[in-house]
Coordinates of C-alpha atoms and ligand atoms in Angstrom, one line a residue:
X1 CA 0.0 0.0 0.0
X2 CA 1.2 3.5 -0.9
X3 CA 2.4 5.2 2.3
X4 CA 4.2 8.8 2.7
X5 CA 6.8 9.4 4.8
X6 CA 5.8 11.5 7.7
X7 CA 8.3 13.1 10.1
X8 CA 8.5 16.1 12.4
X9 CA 7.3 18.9 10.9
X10 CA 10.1 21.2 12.4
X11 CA 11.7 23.8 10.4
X12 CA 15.6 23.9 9.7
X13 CA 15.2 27.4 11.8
X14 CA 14.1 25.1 14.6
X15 CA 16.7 22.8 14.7
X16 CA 19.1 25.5 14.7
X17 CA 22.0 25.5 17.8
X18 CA 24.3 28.4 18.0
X19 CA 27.7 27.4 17.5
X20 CA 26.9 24.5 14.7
X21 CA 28.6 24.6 11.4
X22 CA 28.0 22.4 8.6
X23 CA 30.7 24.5 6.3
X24 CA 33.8 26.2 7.4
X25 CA 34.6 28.3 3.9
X26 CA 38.3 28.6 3.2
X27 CA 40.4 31.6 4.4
X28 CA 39.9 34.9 2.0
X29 CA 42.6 36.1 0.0
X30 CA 43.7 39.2 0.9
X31 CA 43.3 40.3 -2.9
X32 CA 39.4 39.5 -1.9
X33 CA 39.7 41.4 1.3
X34 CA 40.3 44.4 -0.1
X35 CA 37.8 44.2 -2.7
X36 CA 35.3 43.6 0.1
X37 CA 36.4 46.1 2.3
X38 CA 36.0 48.0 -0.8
X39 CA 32.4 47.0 -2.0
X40 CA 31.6 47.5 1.7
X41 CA 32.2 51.4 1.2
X42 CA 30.4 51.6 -1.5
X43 CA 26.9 50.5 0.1
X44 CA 25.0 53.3 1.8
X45 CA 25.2 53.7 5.6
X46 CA 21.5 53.3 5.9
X47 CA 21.4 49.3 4.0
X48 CA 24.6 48.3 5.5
X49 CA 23.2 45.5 8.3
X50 CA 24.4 45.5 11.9
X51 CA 23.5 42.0 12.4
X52 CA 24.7 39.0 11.2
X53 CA 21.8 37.4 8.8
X54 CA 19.6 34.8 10.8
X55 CA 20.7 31.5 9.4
X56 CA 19.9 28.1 10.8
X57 CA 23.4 26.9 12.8
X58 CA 23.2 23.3 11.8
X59 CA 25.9 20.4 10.9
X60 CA 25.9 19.4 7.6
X61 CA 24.1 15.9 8.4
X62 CA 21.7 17.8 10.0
X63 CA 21.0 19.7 6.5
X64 CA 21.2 16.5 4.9
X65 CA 18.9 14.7 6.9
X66 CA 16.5 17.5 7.2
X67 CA 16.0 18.1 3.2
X68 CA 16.3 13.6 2.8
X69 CA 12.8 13.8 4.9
X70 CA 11.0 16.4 3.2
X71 CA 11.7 15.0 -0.2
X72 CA 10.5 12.0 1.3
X73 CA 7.1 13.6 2.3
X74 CA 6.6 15.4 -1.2
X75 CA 5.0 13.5 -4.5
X76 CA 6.6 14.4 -8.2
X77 CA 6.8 12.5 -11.4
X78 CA 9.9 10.8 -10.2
X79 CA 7.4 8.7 -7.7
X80 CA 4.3 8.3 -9.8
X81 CA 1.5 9.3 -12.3
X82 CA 0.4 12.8 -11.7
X83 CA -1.9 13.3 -14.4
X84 CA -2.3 17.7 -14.4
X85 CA -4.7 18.6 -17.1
X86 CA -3.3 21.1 -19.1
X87 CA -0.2 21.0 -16.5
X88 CA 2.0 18.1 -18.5
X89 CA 3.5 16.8 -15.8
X90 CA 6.0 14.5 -18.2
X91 CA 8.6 12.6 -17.3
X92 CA 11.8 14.9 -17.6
X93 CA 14.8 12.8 -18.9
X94 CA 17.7 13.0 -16.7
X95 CA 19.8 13.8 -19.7
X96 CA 18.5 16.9 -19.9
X97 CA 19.8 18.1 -16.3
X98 CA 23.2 16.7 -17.2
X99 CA 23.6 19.0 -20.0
X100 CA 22.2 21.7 -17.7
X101 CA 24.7 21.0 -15.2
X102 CA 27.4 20.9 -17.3
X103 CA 30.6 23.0 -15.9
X104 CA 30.3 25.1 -19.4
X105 CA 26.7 25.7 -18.7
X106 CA 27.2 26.6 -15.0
X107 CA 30.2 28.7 -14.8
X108 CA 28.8 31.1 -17.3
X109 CA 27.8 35.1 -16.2
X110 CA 25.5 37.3 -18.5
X111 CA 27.8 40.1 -18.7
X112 CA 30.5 38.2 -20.5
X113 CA 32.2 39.0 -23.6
X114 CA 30.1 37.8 -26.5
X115 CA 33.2 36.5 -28.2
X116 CA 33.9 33.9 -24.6
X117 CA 29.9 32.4 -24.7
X118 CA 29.7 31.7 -28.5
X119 CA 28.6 28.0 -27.3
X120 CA 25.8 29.1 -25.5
X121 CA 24.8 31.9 -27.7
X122 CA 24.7 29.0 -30.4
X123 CA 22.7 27.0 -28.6
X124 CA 20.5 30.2 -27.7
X125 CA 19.7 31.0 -31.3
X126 CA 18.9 27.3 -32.5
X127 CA 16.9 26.7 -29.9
X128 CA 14.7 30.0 -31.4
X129 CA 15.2 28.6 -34.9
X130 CA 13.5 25.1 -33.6
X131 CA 10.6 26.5 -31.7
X132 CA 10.2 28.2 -35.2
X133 CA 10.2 26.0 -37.1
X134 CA 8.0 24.0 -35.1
X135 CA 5.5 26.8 -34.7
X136 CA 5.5 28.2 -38.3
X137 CA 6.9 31.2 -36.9
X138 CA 9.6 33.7 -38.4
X139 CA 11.3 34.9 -35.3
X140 CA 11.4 34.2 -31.4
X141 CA 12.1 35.7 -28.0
X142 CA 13.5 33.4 -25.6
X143 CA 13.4 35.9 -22.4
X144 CA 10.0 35.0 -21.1
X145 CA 10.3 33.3 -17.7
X146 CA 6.6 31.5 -17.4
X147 CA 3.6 30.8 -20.2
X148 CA 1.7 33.3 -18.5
X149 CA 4.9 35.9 -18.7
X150 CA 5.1 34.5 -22.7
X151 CA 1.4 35.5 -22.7
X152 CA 2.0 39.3 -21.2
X153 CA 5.0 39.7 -23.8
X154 CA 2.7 38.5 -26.7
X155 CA 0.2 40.7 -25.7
X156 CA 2.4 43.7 -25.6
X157 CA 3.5 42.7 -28.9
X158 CA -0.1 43.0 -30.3
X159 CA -0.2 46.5 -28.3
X160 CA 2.3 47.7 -30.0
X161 CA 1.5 46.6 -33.1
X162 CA -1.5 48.4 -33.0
X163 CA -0.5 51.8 -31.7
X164 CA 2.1 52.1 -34.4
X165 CA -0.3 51.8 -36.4
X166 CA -2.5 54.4 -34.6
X167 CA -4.9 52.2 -34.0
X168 CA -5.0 51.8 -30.3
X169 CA -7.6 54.3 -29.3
X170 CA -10.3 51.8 -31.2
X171 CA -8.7 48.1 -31.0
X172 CA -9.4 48.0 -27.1
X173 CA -11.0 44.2 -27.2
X174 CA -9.5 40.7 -27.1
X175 CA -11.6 38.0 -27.5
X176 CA -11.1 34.9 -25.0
X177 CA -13.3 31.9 -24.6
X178 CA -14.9 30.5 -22.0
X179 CA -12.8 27.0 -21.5
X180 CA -9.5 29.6 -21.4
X181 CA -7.2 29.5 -19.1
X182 CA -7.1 31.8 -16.2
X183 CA -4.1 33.3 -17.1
X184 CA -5.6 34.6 -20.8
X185 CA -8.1 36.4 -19.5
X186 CA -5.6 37.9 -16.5
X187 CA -3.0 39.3 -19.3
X188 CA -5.6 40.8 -21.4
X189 CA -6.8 42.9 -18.3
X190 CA -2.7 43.6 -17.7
X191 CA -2.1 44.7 -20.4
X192 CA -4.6 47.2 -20.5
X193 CA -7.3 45.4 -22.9
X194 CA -10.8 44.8 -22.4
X195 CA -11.9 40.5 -22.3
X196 CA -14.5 39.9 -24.3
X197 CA -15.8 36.2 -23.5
X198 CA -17.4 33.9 -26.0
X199 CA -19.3 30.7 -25.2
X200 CA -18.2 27.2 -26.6
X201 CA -20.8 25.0 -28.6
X202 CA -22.2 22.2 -27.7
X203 CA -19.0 20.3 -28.8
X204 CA -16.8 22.6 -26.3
X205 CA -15.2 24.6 -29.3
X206 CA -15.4 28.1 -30.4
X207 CA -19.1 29.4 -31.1
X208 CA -18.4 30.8 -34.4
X209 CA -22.3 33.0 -34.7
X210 CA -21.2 34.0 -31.2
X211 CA -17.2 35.2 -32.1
X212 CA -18.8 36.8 -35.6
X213 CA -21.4 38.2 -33.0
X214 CA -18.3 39.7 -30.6
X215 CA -15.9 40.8 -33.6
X216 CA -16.3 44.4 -34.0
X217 CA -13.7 47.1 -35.6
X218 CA -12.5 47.3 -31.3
X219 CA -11.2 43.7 -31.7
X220 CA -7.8 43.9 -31.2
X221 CA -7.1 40.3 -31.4
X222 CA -8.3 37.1 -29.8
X223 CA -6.5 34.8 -27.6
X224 CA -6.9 30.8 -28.5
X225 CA -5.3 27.3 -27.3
X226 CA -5.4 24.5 -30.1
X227 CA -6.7 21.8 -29.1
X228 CA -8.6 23.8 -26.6
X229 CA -8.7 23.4 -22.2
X230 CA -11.1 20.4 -23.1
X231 CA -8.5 18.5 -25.1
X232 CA -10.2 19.3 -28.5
X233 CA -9.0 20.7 -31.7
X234 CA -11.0 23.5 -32.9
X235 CA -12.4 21.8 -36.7
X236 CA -12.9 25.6 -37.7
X237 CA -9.9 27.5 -36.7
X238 CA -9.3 28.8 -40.2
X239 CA -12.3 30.5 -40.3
X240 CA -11.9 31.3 -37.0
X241 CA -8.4 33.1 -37.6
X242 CA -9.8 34.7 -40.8
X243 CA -12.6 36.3 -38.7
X244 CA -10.2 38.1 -37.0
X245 CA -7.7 39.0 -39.6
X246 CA -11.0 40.3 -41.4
X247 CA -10.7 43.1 -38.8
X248 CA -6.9 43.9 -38.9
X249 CA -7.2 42.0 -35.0
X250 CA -4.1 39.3 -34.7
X251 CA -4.3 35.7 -33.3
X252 CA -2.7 35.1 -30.1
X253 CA -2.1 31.0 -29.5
X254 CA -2.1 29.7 -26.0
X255 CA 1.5 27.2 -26.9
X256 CA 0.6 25.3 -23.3
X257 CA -0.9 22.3 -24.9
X258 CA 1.9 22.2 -28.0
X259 CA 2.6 18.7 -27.0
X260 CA -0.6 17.6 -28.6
X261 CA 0.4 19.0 -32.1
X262 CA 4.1 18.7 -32.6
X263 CA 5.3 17.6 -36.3
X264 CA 1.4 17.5 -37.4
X265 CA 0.3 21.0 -37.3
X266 CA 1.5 24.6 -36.5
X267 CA -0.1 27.5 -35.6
X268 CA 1.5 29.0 -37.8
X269 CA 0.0 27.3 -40.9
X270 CA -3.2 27.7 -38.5
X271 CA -3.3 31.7 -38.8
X272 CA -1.6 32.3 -35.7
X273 CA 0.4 35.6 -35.7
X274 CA 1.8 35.1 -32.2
X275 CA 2.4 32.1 -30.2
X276 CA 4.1 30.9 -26.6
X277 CA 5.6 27.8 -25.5
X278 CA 5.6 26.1 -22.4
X279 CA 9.6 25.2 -22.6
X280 CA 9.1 23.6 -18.8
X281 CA 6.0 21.2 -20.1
X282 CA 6.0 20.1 -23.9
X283 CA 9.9 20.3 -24.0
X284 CA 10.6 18.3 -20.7
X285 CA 12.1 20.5 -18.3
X286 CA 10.8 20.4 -14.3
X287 CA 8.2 22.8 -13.3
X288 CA 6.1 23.4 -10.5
X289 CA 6.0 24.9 -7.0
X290 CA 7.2 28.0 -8.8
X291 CA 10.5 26.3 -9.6
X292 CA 12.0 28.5 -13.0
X293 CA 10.2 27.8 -16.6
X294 CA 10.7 29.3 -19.8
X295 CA 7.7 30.7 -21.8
X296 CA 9.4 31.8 -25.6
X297 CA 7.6 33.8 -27.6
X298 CA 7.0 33.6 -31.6
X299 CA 5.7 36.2 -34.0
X300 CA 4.9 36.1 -37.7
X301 CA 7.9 37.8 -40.0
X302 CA 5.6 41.1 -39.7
X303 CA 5.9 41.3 -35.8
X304 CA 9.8 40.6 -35.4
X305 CA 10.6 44.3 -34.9
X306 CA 8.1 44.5 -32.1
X307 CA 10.1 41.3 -30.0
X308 CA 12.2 42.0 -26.7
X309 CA 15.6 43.1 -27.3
X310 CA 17.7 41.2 -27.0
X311 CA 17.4 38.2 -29.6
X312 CA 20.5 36.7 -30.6
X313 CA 21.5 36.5 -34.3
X314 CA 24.4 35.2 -36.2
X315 CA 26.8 37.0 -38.9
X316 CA 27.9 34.9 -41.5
X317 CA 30.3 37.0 -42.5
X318 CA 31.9 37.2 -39.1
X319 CA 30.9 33.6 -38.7
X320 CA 29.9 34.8 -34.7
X321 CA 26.5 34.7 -32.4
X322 CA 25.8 38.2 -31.1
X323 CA 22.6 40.1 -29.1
X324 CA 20.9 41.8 -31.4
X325 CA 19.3 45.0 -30.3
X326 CA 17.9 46.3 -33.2
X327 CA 14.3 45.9 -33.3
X328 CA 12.6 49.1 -34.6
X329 CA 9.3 48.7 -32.6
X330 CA 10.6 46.6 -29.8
X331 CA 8.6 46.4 -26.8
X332 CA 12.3 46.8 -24.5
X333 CA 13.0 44.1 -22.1
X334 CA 10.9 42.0 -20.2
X335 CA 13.2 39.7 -18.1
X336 CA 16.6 40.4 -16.9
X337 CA 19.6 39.5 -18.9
X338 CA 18.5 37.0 -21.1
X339 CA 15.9 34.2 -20.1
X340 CA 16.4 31.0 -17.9
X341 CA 19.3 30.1 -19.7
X342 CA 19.4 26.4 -17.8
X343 CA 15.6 25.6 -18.9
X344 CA 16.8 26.7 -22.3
X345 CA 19.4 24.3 -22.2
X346 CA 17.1 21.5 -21.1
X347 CA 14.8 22.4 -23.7
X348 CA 17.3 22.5 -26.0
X349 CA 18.8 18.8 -25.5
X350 CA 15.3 17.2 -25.2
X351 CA 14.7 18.4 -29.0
X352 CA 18.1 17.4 -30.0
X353 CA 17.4 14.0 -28.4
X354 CA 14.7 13.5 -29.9
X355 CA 14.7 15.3 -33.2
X356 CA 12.0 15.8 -35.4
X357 CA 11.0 11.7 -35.9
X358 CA 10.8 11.8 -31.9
X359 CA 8.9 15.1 -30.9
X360 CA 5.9 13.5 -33.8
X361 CA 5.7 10.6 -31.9
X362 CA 5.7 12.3 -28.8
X363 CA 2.4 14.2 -29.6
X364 CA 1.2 10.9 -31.2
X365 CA 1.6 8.7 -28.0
X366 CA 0.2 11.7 -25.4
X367 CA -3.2 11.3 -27.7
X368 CA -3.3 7.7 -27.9
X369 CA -2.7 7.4 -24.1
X370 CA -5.6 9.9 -23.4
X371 CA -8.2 8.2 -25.6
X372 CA -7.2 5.1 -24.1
X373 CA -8.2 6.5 -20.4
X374 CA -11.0 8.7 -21.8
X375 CA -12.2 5.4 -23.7
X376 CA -12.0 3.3 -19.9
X377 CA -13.2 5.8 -17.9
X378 CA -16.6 6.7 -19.7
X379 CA -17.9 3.1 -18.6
X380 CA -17.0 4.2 -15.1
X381 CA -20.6 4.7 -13.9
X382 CA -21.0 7.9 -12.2
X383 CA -18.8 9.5 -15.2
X384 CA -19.1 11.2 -18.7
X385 CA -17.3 13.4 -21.1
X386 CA -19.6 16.3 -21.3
X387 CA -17.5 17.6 -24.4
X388 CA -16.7 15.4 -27.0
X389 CA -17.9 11.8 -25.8
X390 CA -18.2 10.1 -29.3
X391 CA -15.2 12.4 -31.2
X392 CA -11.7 11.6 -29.9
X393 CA -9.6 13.6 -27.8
X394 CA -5.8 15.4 -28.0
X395 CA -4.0 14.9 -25.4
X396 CA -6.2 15.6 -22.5
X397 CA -9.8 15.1 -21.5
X398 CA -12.1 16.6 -19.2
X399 CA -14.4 13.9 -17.1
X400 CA -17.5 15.2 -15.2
X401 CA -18.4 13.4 -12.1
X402 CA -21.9 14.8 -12.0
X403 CA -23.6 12.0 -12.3
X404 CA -21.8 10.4 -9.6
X405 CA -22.2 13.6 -7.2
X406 CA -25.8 13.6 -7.9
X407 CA -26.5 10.4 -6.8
X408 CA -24.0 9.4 -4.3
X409 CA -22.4 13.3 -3.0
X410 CA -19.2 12.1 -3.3
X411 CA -18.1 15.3 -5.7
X412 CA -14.6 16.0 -7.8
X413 CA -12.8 16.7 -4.5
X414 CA -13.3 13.7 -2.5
X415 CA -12.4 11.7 -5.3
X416 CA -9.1 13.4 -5.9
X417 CA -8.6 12.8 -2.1
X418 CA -9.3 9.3 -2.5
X419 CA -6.7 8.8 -5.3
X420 CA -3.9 10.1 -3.2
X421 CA -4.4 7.2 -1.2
X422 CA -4.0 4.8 -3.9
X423 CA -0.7 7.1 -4.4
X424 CA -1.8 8.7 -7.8
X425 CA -1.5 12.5 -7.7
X426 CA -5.4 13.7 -8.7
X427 CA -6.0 15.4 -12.1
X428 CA -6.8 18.9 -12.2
X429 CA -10.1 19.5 -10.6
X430 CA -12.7 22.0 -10.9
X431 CA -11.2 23.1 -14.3
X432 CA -12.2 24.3 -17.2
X433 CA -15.2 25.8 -15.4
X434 CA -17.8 24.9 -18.1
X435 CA -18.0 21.3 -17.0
X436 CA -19.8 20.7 -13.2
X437 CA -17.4 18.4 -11.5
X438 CA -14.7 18.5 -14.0
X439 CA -11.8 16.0 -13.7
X440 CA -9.2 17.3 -16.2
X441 CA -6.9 14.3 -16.9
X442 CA -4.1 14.5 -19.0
X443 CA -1.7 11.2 -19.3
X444 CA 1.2 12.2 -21.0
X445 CA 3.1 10.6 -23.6
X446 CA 5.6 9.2 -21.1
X447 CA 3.4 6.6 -19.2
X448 CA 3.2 3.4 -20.0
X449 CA -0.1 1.4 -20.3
X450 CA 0.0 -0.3 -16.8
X451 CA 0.0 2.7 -14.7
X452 CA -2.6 4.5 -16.4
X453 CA -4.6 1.2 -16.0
X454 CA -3.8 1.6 -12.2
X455 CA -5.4 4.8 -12.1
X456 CA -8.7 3.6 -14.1
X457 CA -9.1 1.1 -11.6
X458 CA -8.9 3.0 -8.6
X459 CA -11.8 5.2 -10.9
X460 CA -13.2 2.2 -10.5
X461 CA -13.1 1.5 -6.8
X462 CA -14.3 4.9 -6.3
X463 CA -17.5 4.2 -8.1
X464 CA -18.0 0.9 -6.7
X465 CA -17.4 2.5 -3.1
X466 CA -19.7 5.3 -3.9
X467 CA -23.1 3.0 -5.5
X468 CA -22.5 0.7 -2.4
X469 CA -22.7 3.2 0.3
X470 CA -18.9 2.4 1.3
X471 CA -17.7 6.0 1.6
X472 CA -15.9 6.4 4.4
X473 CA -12.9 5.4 2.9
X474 CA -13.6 8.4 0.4
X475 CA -14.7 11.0 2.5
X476 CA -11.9 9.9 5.3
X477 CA -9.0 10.1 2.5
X478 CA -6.0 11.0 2.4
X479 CA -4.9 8.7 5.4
X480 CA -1.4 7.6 3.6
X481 CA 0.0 10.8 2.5
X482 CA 2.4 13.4 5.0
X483 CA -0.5 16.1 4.8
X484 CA -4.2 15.1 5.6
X485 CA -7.0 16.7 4.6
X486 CA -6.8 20.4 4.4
X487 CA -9.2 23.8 4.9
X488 CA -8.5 24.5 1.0
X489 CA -10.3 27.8 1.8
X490 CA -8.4 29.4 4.6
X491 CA -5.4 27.9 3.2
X492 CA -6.0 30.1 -0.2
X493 CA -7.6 33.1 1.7
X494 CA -5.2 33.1 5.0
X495 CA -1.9 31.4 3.4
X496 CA 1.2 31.4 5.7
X497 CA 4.2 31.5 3.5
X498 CA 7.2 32.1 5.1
X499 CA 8.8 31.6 8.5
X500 CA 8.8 35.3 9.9
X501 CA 4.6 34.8 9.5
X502 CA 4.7 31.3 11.3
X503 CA 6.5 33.1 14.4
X504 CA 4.6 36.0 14.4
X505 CA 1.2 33.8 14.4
Ligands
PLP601 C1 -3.6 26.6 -21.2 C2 -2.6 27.3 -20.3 N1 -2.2 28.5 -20.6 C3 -1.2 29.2 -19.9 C4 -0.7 28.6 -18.8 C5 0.3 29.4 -18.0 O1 1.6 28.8 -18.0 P1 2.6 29.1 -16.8 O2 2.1 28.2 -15.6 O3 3.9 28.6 -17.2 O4 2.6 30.5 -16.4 C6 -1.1 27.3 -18.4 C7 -0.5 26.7 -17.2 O5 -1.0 25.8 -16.6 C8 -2.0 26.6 -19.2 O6 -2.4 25.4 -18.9

């Protein structure tokens, strides 16, 4: 039976003794004295700190022991299936993080010479020449930090496309469905637009009466994922994109579900003017719990002069990488120095790995696995597929436990509490909202058929459990994991994030 660890829940602050040491640095130079002697002079009265910082005294087993625990009371891919809709929690190949750690890669600062990173400035610009060419785009930014960071500099793209064009004053509207994202909606509002929101059919994709109902000469553009939040590709997005053209408004496309598509279709060839990737989920690289992502941006040949300075570009005729900083309309920076350059790297060797052959079959095993659950788990009594029963999927489906709340009140939540116990990490829950009780699965191409049977049969057991009264297993779960059951509400309306807010409680 699946069991997490659980262990003292004390803080490395806690276990803190004055006088422990776990590292005893080497003497300084006195070359490095005097620079910091220096540097010291040259920080103002007022920031410099009278106190030594508050660090934990511990020994260095101490440290290990401490962080060997809490890894053992956390859940990742590395343990088991955590199936995220719209999330892609993949497998990461290790060889990724080899090339990332590589000396080369590491021992590398931002301010260096051009002519002493020529490596990495290589690697820099064909990793923007892939995404292209992947995309059907002409030129790329690789700065963005996040998807919803790609999503902000692709929308200040549009901006700017329209106010040189002295349009801005009218082309105030983006249109946005209703299965979006949360984070579409969020960067229209940010960056300074108006959301329009569209309803889906009755097949969950766009409404195309309502969108010709919503375009206007205000549309500024409209903001898309293909296939959409409910795993489905939009059968119309040609006339959808044309619609919008029609009106001088450009296509935004929501790269977060690219590893449905790769090597079969690209936005680009879509009608997509802008798009963002999701470096840290289709191109394997870790992500989660905030941990650093790449969101790179591409733009039709039209909107290069509008990208983030800078891009890196090579000369042929001094055979060299360099930043480039001249783009005419360029909306400036938008991360410091140059992106995530490690995430790039990952990103970078999982394509190389896996060339073009690889990255097609990628997308062609993520759809098979998630008809083969979406196949299993619409016998499931208690479950349906409100959007797109008979049609197959992408590479995610959204369930609906509806019937099974209706009839038994054990809803989305309880069952995601259940699966933990049968150590599977739930799918997303509550998400997109247009389906009641939605259970957003999404297998990834990286699982093989076993475990995603695993997971079918604990649907199963939750079902059986349900119909036959037998719910205090359900209701009571989790019992095996480090955390039980928590207030969800207080813990997103009064969150406690950081030591200082602990001790002051
Ligand atoms: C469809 C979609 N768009 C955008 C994002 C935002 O990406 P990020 O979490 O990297 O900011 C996500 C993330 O889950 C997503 O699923």
């Amino acid at each position: 039976m699946f069991r997490q660890s659980k262990w003292p829940k004390s803080l490395i602050f806690e276990k803190s003794t004055p006088g422990r040491q776990g590292f005893i640095g080497p003497e300084l130079h006195p070359d490095e004295k005097n620079i910091l002697e220096k540097a010291k002079k040259t920080i103002p009265e007022n920031l410099l700190r009278e106190e030594s910082p508050s660090l934990p005294e511990v020994t260095e087993l101490e440290v290990v022991r401490h962080f060997t625990r809490l890894s053992q009371m956390n859940y990742g891919v590395d343990s088991g299936f955590y199936p995220l809709g719209s999330c892609t929690m993949k497998y990461n190949p290790k060889v990724c993080d080899t090339a990332a750690s590589l000396a080369n890669a590491q021992n590398i600062h931002p301010y260096q010479p051009e002519d002493t990173v020529q490596g990495s400035l290589k690697i820099m610009y064909e990793l923007a020449c892939w995404l292209g060419e992947l995309s059907g785009m002409s030129g790329v930014t690789l700065q963005p930090a996040a998807g919803a960071h790609g999503e902000y500099t692709g929308l200040m793209i549009l901006r700017k496309y329209h106010e040189t064009r002295q349009n801005l004053e009218t082309k105030n509207e983006i249109i946005v469905p209703d299965s979006a994202h949360g984070t579409n909606p969020a960067t229209v509002s940010m960056c300074g637009f108006k959301t329009i929101v569209i309803p889906s059919n009755d097949d969950g994709c766009v409404n195309i009466d309502a969108l010709k109902a919503s375009v206007t000469e205000n549309t500024a553009g409209m903001m898309l994922t293909n296939p959409n939040t409910l795993g489905i590709f939009e059968p119309n997005i040609k006339e959808i994109t044309n619609i919008i053209h029609e009106v001088d408004g450009l296509m935004y496309y929501d790269g977060a579900n690219f590893n449905a598509i790769m090597g079969k279709v690209r936005p680009g060839d879509m009608g997509f003017d802008i798009v963002h990737f999701n470096l840290h989920k289709t191109f394997a690289t870790p992500h989660g719990g905030g941990g650093p992502g790449a969101g790179p941006v591409g733009v039709i040949s039209r909107l290069i002069p509008y990208l983030p300075v800078p891009t890196v570009s090579y000369s042929p005729s001094e055979k060299s990488y360099y930043f480039n900083y001249s783009h005419e309309h360029t909306i400036g920076k938008i991360r410091s120095y140059f992106g995530n350059f490690s995430t790039l790297l990952r990103a970078y060797t999982y394509i190389l790995r896996l060339g073009q052959t690889g990255l097609t079959r990628v997308s062609e095993m993520a759809n098979l696995n998630a008809n083969y659950m979406k196949t299993q788990c619409t016998k499931i009594n208690g479950f349906s597929v409100p959007y797109g029963e008979l049609s197959s999927c992408m590479h995610e489906f959204v369930l609906s436990a509806k019937k099974l709340f209706k009839e038994t009140e054990i809803s989305a939540l309880d069952i995601s509490k259940y699966l933990l116990d049968t150590g599977l990490h739930p799918p997303t829950v509550y998400f997109p909202l247009i389906v009641p009780e939605a259970l957003m699965i999404e297998p990834t191409e990286t699982e093989p058929k076993e475990v995603i049977d695993t997971f079918i049969e604990a649907l199963k057991k939750v079902s059986e459990l349900a119909y036959s009264g037998r719910t205090e297993k359900i209701l009571g779960a989790p019992n095996s994991t480090s955390v039980g059951r928590i207030d969800d509400v207080k813990a997103a309306r009064e969150p406690i994030i950081s030591y200082r807010m602990l001790k002051n409680m």
